[in-house]
Amino acid sequence: MATEKTFYLETFGCQMNAHDSEKVIGTLHQQGYRQVESEEDAGLILYNTCSIRDKAEQKVFNRLNDYKKLHKQGKRFGVLGCVAQQEGEKIFDRAPHVSLVCGSASYPKFGELLVQIENGGRHVTGLSLDTGETFDTPFTRRDNPHRAYITIIEGCDKSCAYCVVPFTRGPERSRTAASVMEEARRLAAEGYSEIQLLGQNVNSYRDPSETAWDFATLLARIAEVDGIRRVRYTTSHPRDFVKPIVDAMDANPVLCDHVHLPVQSGSTRVLAAMDRLYTRDEYMRRIEWIKNAKRRYSLTTDIIIGFPGETDHDFQQTLDLLDEVQYDSLFSFKYSPRPNTAALQMEDRIPEDEKQRRLLTLQEKQRAIQIRRNAELIGSIQEVLVEGRNQALGQWIGRTSCNRTLNFSHPDTGGTDLSGTYLSVRVTRAGPNSLVGESACVV
Ligand code: SAM
Ligand code: SF4
């Protein structure tokens, strides 16, 4: 009797990785595998990894070490994603019990690689970056029943001095607009009402077919798909963030009230050292377009603290930028030296304790800004997509178009699950990271 094929998959890192995993899981199901909840129960153990910062990378080696003993029971291990691409066959030296090392650019061949390990392949690899292919599959197994990701562009052609992505995800390649539109329509027909377009550099999208739509055109068209009530996108590079994107958003409220525009630093000198391809003034021009738009858009960003050579003055400029822009939220990271990157050779490293001090200063400033920004929403009515219920608090959890979590009370539904519905909620309280309110749908 054939034994059942089972797998366990753990995902680290960004939304691109989360969605890659959904597609990998779809492929595994297609090849007769069943997903299980623990390493112990699985025949095949997969880690979809992230190497954007050193801590993320270390996690996968810790996992491989923790579960090494399971190899003796005949279980197979696979390392997927960015660490796989970055470390390549060296993973077999460090963890000989691994059977498969596969970077994201090789996912279109993932099914074939699976067959190789099923047939006893000891050290199977998918590591070529020389591809124009994107990983399009109809077999995606989606985690969320209401919000669906669509990857529209893979890889990255920029060369930010600190970043491994161009080395781990390969060159930029856009999907055809026809295949993106077809997926959006299919998702709408299946009942998904929110679409999130993904790409490491989502707004440098360019349809490779004759129609040659740019990102703003694609946004506008997706927003017109029947049944789609919300469209989000991430991550935009400021250099490719052009005014028509704001115009498209203004023209159709289905395009959510949120722009994530990573700045990384408020100092033009540091931006040049990072090879970010814009100055502070150029970045601020984009912020002005957004602030002068017809709707109020929530603005969020990413910041790296302690890039080599960052002086107190540079850091102060980043703090000043926070005052000037008034972001609604931000992700802040201490600079982490990464293999292959240009910054690795740069002198004038910032000591760890100084990076930590700057990070805390920045986060404290941002917290005060967020408290203020969120308080401005008290009394307003926000439409939320209901994401679930917090039983302990007796509240429903909603997400606003401006991407805030809004926990709210609602009269007893008699056991009806409100998840997936859109409701109007009045904001009654605000904290630094979320809002509280009450349903405004009842009289
Ligand atoms: N493509 C996006 C852009 O250009 O802004 C960023 C994608 S990257 C996966 C997400 C964030 O990780 C970056 O915006 C940056 O702030 C951070 N990051 C990337 N490399 C880093 C490094 N070596 N050290 C610290 N943070 C890093
Ligand atoms: Fe990394 Fe820069 Fe590409 Fe973003 S644009 S993925 S930060 S290299």
mmCIF file of N, CA, C and O in Angstrom, residues 124-174:
data_model
loop_
_atom_site.group_PDB
_atom_site.id
_atom_site.type_symbol
_atom_site.label_atom_id
_atom_site.label_comp_id
_atom_site.label_asym_id
_atom_site.label_seq_id
_atom_site.Cartn_x
_atom_site.Cartn_y
_atom_site.Cartn_z
ATOM 1 N N VAL A 124 18.929 17.880 -4.232
ATOM 2 C CA VAL A 124 18.279 18.440 -5.420
ATOM 3 C C VAL A 124 18.279 19.963 -5.308
ATOM 4 O O VAL A 124 18.019 20.509 -4.233
ATOM 5 N N THR A 125 18.584 20.646 -6.420
ATOM 6 C CA THR A 125 18.614 22.118 -6.356
ATOM 7 C C THR A 125 17.802 22.750 -7.486
ATOM 8 O O THR A 125 17.708 22.222 -8.588
ATOM 9 N N GLY A 126 17.259 23.933 -7.168
ATOM 10 C CA GLY A 126 16.666 24.827 -8.167
ATOM 11 C C GLY A 126 17.230 26.189 -7.859
ATOM 12 O O GLY A 126 16.726 26.884 -6.969
ATOM 13 N N LEU A 127 18.307 26.561 -8.536
ATOM 14 C CA LEU A 127 19.027 27.772 -8.123
ATOM 15 C C LEU A 127 19.307 28.749 -9.256
ATOM 16 O O LEU A 127 19.932 29.782 -9.033
ATOM 17 N N SER A 128 18.823 28.442 -10.463
ATOM 18 C CA SER A 128 19.123 29.359 -11.563
ATOM 19 C C SER A 128 18.321 30.653 -11.410
ATOM 20 O O SER A 128 17.143 30.636 -11.058
ATOM 21 N N LEU A 129 19.021 31.787 -11.662
ATOM 22 C CA LEU A 129 18.312 33.078 -11.628
ATOM 23 C C LEU A 129 18.078 33.594 -13.039
ATOM 24 O O LEU A 129 17.498 34.649 -13.240
ATOM 25 N N ASP A 130 18.562 32.811 -13.992
ATOM 26 C CA ASP A 130 18.510 33.224 -15.382
ATOM 27 C C ASP A 130 17.137 32.853 -15.947
ATOM 28 O O ASP A 130 16.977 31.851 -16.640
ATOM 29 N N THR A 131 16.128 33.667 -15.584
ATOM 30 C CA THR A 131 14.771 33.308 -15.996
ATOM 31 C C THR A 131 13.959 34.542 -16.346
ATOM 32 O O THR A 131 14.163 35.606 -15.769
ATOM 33 N N GLY A 132 13.058 34.391 -17.296
ATOM 34 C CA GLY A 132 12.111 35.457 -17.594
ATOM 35 C C GLY A 132 10.734 35.031 -17.098
ATOM 36 O O GLY A 132 9.741 35.722 -17.262
ATOM 37 N N GLU A 133 10.690 33.854 -16.460
ATOM 38 C CA GLU A 133 9.408 33.267 -16.064
ATOM 39 C C GLU A 133 8.901 33.826 -14.740
ATOM 40 O O GLU A 133 9.686 34.145 -13.846
ATOM 41 N N THR A 134 7.559 33.888 -14.603
ATOM 42 C CA THR A 134 6.970 34.179 -13.299
ATOM 43 C C THR A 134 6.225 32.926 -12.848
ATOM 44 O O THR A 134 5.945 32.039 -13.658
ATOM 45 N N PHE A 135 5.943 32.861 -11.542
ATOM 46 C CA PHE A 135 5.321 31.659 -10.973
ATOM 47 C C PHE A 135 3.805 31.850 -10.980
ATOM 48 O O PHE A 135 3.220 32.331 -10.024
ATOM 49 N N ASP A 136 3.184 31.513 -12.124
ATOM 50 C CA ASP A 136 1.732 31.650 -12.222
ATOM 51 C C ASP A 136 1.139 30.252 -12.131
ATOM 52 O O ASP A 136 1.529 29.374 -12.887
ATOM 53 N N THR A 137 0.212 30.071 -11.229
ATOM 54 C CA THR A 137 -0.408 28.759 -11.116
ATOM 55 C C THR A 137 -1.870 28.909 -10.722
ATOM 56 O O THR A 137 -2.202 29.764 -9.907
ATOM 57 N N PRO A 138 -2.737 28.081 -11.294
ATOM 58 C CA PRO A 138 -4.145 28.140 -10.879
ATOM 59 C C PRO A 138 -4.385 27.371 -9.579
ATOM 60 O O PRO A 138 -5.498 27.355 -9.072
ATOM 61 N N PHE A 139 -3.327 26.736 -9.031
ATOM 62 C CA PHE A 139 -3.545 25.834 -7.897
ATOM 63 C C PHE A 139 -3.287 26.472 -6.529
ATOM 64 O O PHE A 139 -3.109 25.782 -5.542
ATOM 65 N N THR A 140 -3.217 27.806 -6.492
ATOM 66 C CA THR A 140 -2.922 28.483 -5.224
ATOM 67 C C THR A 140 -3.905 28.082 -4.124
ATOM 68 O O THR A 140 -5.113 28.102 -4.335
ATOM 69 N N ARG A 141 -3.355 27.735 -2.934
ATOM 70 C CA ARG A 141 -4.221 27.435 -1.783
ATOM 71 C C ARG A 141 -4.197 28.685 -0.890
ATOM 72 O O ARG A 141 -3.190 28.977 -0.251
ATOM 73 N N ARG A 142 -5.282 29.472 -0.887
ATOM 74 C CA ARG A 142 -5.250 30.781 -0.218
ATOM 75 C C ARG A 142 -5.630 30.677 1.254
ATOM 76 O O ARG A 142 -6.557 29.971 1.611
ATOM 77 N N ASP A 143 -4.875 31.434 2.087
ATOM 78 C CA ASP A 143 -5.086 31.389 3.541
ATOM 79 C C ASP A 143 -6.322 32.157 3.971
ATOM 80 O O ASP A 143 -6.968 31.804 4.934
ATOM 81 N N ASN A 144 -6.578 33.296 3.287
ATOM 82 C CA ASN A 144 -7.639 34.186 3.738
ATOM 83 C C ASN A 144 -8.824 34.060 2.774
ATOM 84 O O ASN A 144 -8.644 34.143 1.573
ATOM 85 N N PRO A 145 -10.035 33.858 3.304
ATOM 86 C CA PRO A 145 -11.175 33.638 2.407
ATOM 87 C C PRO A 145 -11.723 34.913 1.749
ATOM 88 O O PRO A 145 -12.583 34.837 0.881
ATOM 89 N N HIS A 146 -11.259 36.076 2.182
ATOM 90 C CA HIS A 146 -11.820 37.332 1.653
ATOM 91 C C HIS A 146 -10.796 38.173 0.904
ATOM 92 O O HIS A 146 -11.125 38.910 0.001
ATOM 93 N N ARG A 147 -9.522 38.113 1.348
ATOM 94 C CA ARG A 147 -8.481 38.941 0.745
ATOM 95 C C ARG A 147 -7.491 38.034 0.023
ATOM 96 O O ARG A 147 -6.989 37.063 0.600
ATOM 97 N N ALA A 148 -7.213 38.352 -1.244
ATOM 98 C CA ALA A 148 -6.301 37.499 -2.008
ATOM 99 C C ALA A 148 -5.119 38.302 -2.538
ATOM 100 O O ALA A 148 -5.274 39.448 -2.971
ATOM 101 N N TYR A 149 -3.958 37.692 -2.491
ATOM 102 C CA TYR A 149 -2.756 38.298 -3.070
ATOM 103 C C TYR A 149 -2.646 37.930 -4.542
ATOM 104 O O TYR A 149 -2.976 36.806 -4.929
ATOM 105 N N ILE A 150 -2.144 38.871 -5.333
ATOM 106 C CA ILE A 150 -1.740 38.546 -6.711
ATOM 107 C C ILE A 150 -0.342 39.126 -6.913
ATOM 108 O O ILE A 150 -0.154 40.346 -6.799
ATOM 109 N N THR A 151 0.636 38.280 -7.197
ATOM 110 C CA THR A 151 1.963 38.788 -7.522
ATOM 111 C C THR A 151 1.928 39.279 -8.963
ATOM 112 O O THR A 151 1.607 38.497 -9.867
ATOM 113 N N ILE A 152 2.245 40.559 -9.187
ATOM 114 C CA ILE A 152 2.200 41.066 -10.576
ATOM 115 C C ILE A 152 3.598 41.214 -11.161
ATOM 116 O O ILE A 152 3.773 41.290 -12.368
ATOM 117 N N ILE A 153 4.604 41.302 -10.280
ATOM 118 C CA ILE A 153 5.982 41.457 -10.764
ATOM 119 C C ILE A 153 6.905 40.740 -9.778
ATOM 120 O O ILE A 153 6.714 40.841 -8.563
ATOM 121 N N GLU A 154 7.872 40.014 -10.302
ATOM 122 C CA GLU A 154 8.834 39.313 -9.437
ATOM 123 C C GLU A 154 10.211 39.926 -9.637
ATOM 124 O O GLU A 154 10.483 40.548 -10.660
ATOM 125 N N GLY A 155 11.104 39.711 -8.655
ATOM 126 C CA GLY A 155 12.487 40.177 -8.759
ATOM 127 C C GLY A 155 12.630 41.674 -8.586
ATOM 128 O O GLY A 155 11.666 42.386 -8.293
ATOM 129 N N CYS A 156 13.866 42.171 -8.750
ATOM 130 C CA CYS A 156 14.123 43.597 -8.595
ATOM 131 C C CYS A 156 15.357 43.985 -9.410
ATOM 132 O O CYS A 156 16.380 43.309 -9.337
ATOM 133 N N ASP A 157 15.219 45.071 -10.184
ATOM 134 C CA ASP A 157 16.352 45.561 -10.992
ATOM 135 C C ASP A 157 17.074 46.727 -10.339
ATOM 136 O O ASP A 157 17.995 47.287 -10.936
ATOM 137 N N LYS A 158 16.668 47.145 -9.137
ATOM 138 C CA LYS A 158 17.386 48.222 -8.446
ATOM 139 C C LYS A 158 18.612 47.590 -7.783
ATOM 140 O O LYS A 158 18.761 46.362 -7.760
ATOM 141 N N SER A 159 19.486 48.441 -7.242
ATOM 142 C CA SER A 159 20.640 47.847 -6.549
ATOM 143 C C SER A 159 20.933 48.635 -5.284
ATOM 144 O O SER A 159 22.024 49.168 -5.125
ATOM 145 N N CYS A 160 19.946 48.721 -4.406
ATOM 146 C CA CYS A 160 20.141 49.405 -3.125
ATOM 147 C C CYS A 160 21.314 48.729 -2.401
ATOM 148 O O CYS A 160 21.379 47.493 -2.356
ATOM 149 N N ALA A 161 22.196 49.569 -1.857
ATOM 150 C CA ALA A 161 23.497 49.070 -1.396
ATOM 151 C C ALA A 161 23.405 48.077 -0.242
ATOM 152 O O ALA A 161 24.355 47.341 0.012
ATOM 153 N N TYR A 162 22.267 48.053 0.449
ATOM 154 C CA TYR A 162 22.138 47.188 1.631
ATOM 155 C C TYR A 162 21.370 45.904 1.352
ATOM 156 O O TYR A 162 21.250 45.055 2.211
ATOM 157 N N CYS A 163 20.812 45.741 0.145
ATOM 158 C CA CYS A 163 19.700 44.790 -0.036
ATOM 159 C C CYS A 163 20.071 43.528 -0.803
ATOM 160 O O CYS A 163 20.699 43.577 -1.860
ATOM 161 N N VAL A 164 19.633 42.376 -0.293
ATOM 162 C CA VAL A 164 19.920 41.089 -0.934
ATOM 163 C C VAL A 164 18.908 40.708 -2.016
ATOM 164 O O VAL A 164 19.150 39.773 -2.772
ATOM 165 N N VAL A 165 17.766 41.420 -2.056
ATOM 166 C CA VAL A 165 16.681 40.948 -2.927
ATOM 167 C C VAL A 165 17.103 40.726 -4.383
ATOM 168 O O VAL A 165 16.775 39.696 -4.979
ATOM 169 N N PRO A 166 17.863 41.667 -4.997
ATOM 170 C CA PRO A 166 18.238 41.408 -6.399
ATOM 171 C C PRO A 166 19.041 40.105 -6.551
ATOM 172 O O PRO A 166 18.984 39.471 -7.608
ATOM 173 N N PHE A 167 19.745 39.696 -5.478
ATOM 174 C CA PHE A 167 20.535 38.454 -5.551
ATOM 175 C C PHE A 167 19.689 37.228 -5.229
ATOM 176 O O PHE A 167 20.005 36.130 -5.641
ATOM 177 N N THR A 168 18.629 37.430 -4.441
ATOM 178 C CA THR A 168 17.850 36.256 -4.034
ATOM 179 C C THR A 168 16.607 36.049 -4.890
ATOM 180 O O THR A 168 16.093 34.938 -4.974
ATOM 181 N N ARG A 169 16.100 37.132 -5.502
ATOM 182 C CA ARG A 169 14.868 36.972 -6.287
ATOM 183 C C ARG A 169 15.074 37.226 -7.777
ATOM 184 O O ARG A 169 14.130 37.108 -8.558
ATOM 185 N N GLY A 170 16.297 37.607 -8.145
ATOM 186 C CA GLY A 170 16.611 37.709 -9.565
ATOM 187 C C GLY A 170 16.083 38.970 -10.227
ATOM 188 O O GLY A 170 15.578 39.873 -9.558
ATOM 189 N N PRO A 171 16.204 39.039 -11.546
ATOM 190 C CA PRO A 171 15.821 40.245 -12.280
ATOM 191 C C PRO A 171 14.304 40.436 -12.322
ATOM 192 O O PRO A 171 13.544 39.487 -12.157
ATOM 193 N N GLU A 172 13.905 41.693 -12.570
ATOM 194 C CA GLU A 172 12.480 42.010 -12.631
ATOM 195 C C GLU A 172 11.805 41.323 -13.804
ATOM 196 O O GLU A 172 12.327 41.331 -14.915
ATOM 197 N N ARG A 173 10.642 40.754 -13.563
ATOM 198 C CA ARG A 173 9.829 40.214 -14.652
ATOM 199 C C ARG A 173 8.353 40.383 -14.286
ATOM 200 O O ARG A 173 7.906 39.965 -13.222
ATOM 201 N N SER A 174 7.628 41.072 -15.172
ATOM 202 C CA SER A 174 6.208 41.372 -14.949
ATOM 203 C C SER A 174 5.352 40.307 -15.606
ATOM 204 O O SER A 174 5.698 39.794 -16.676
#
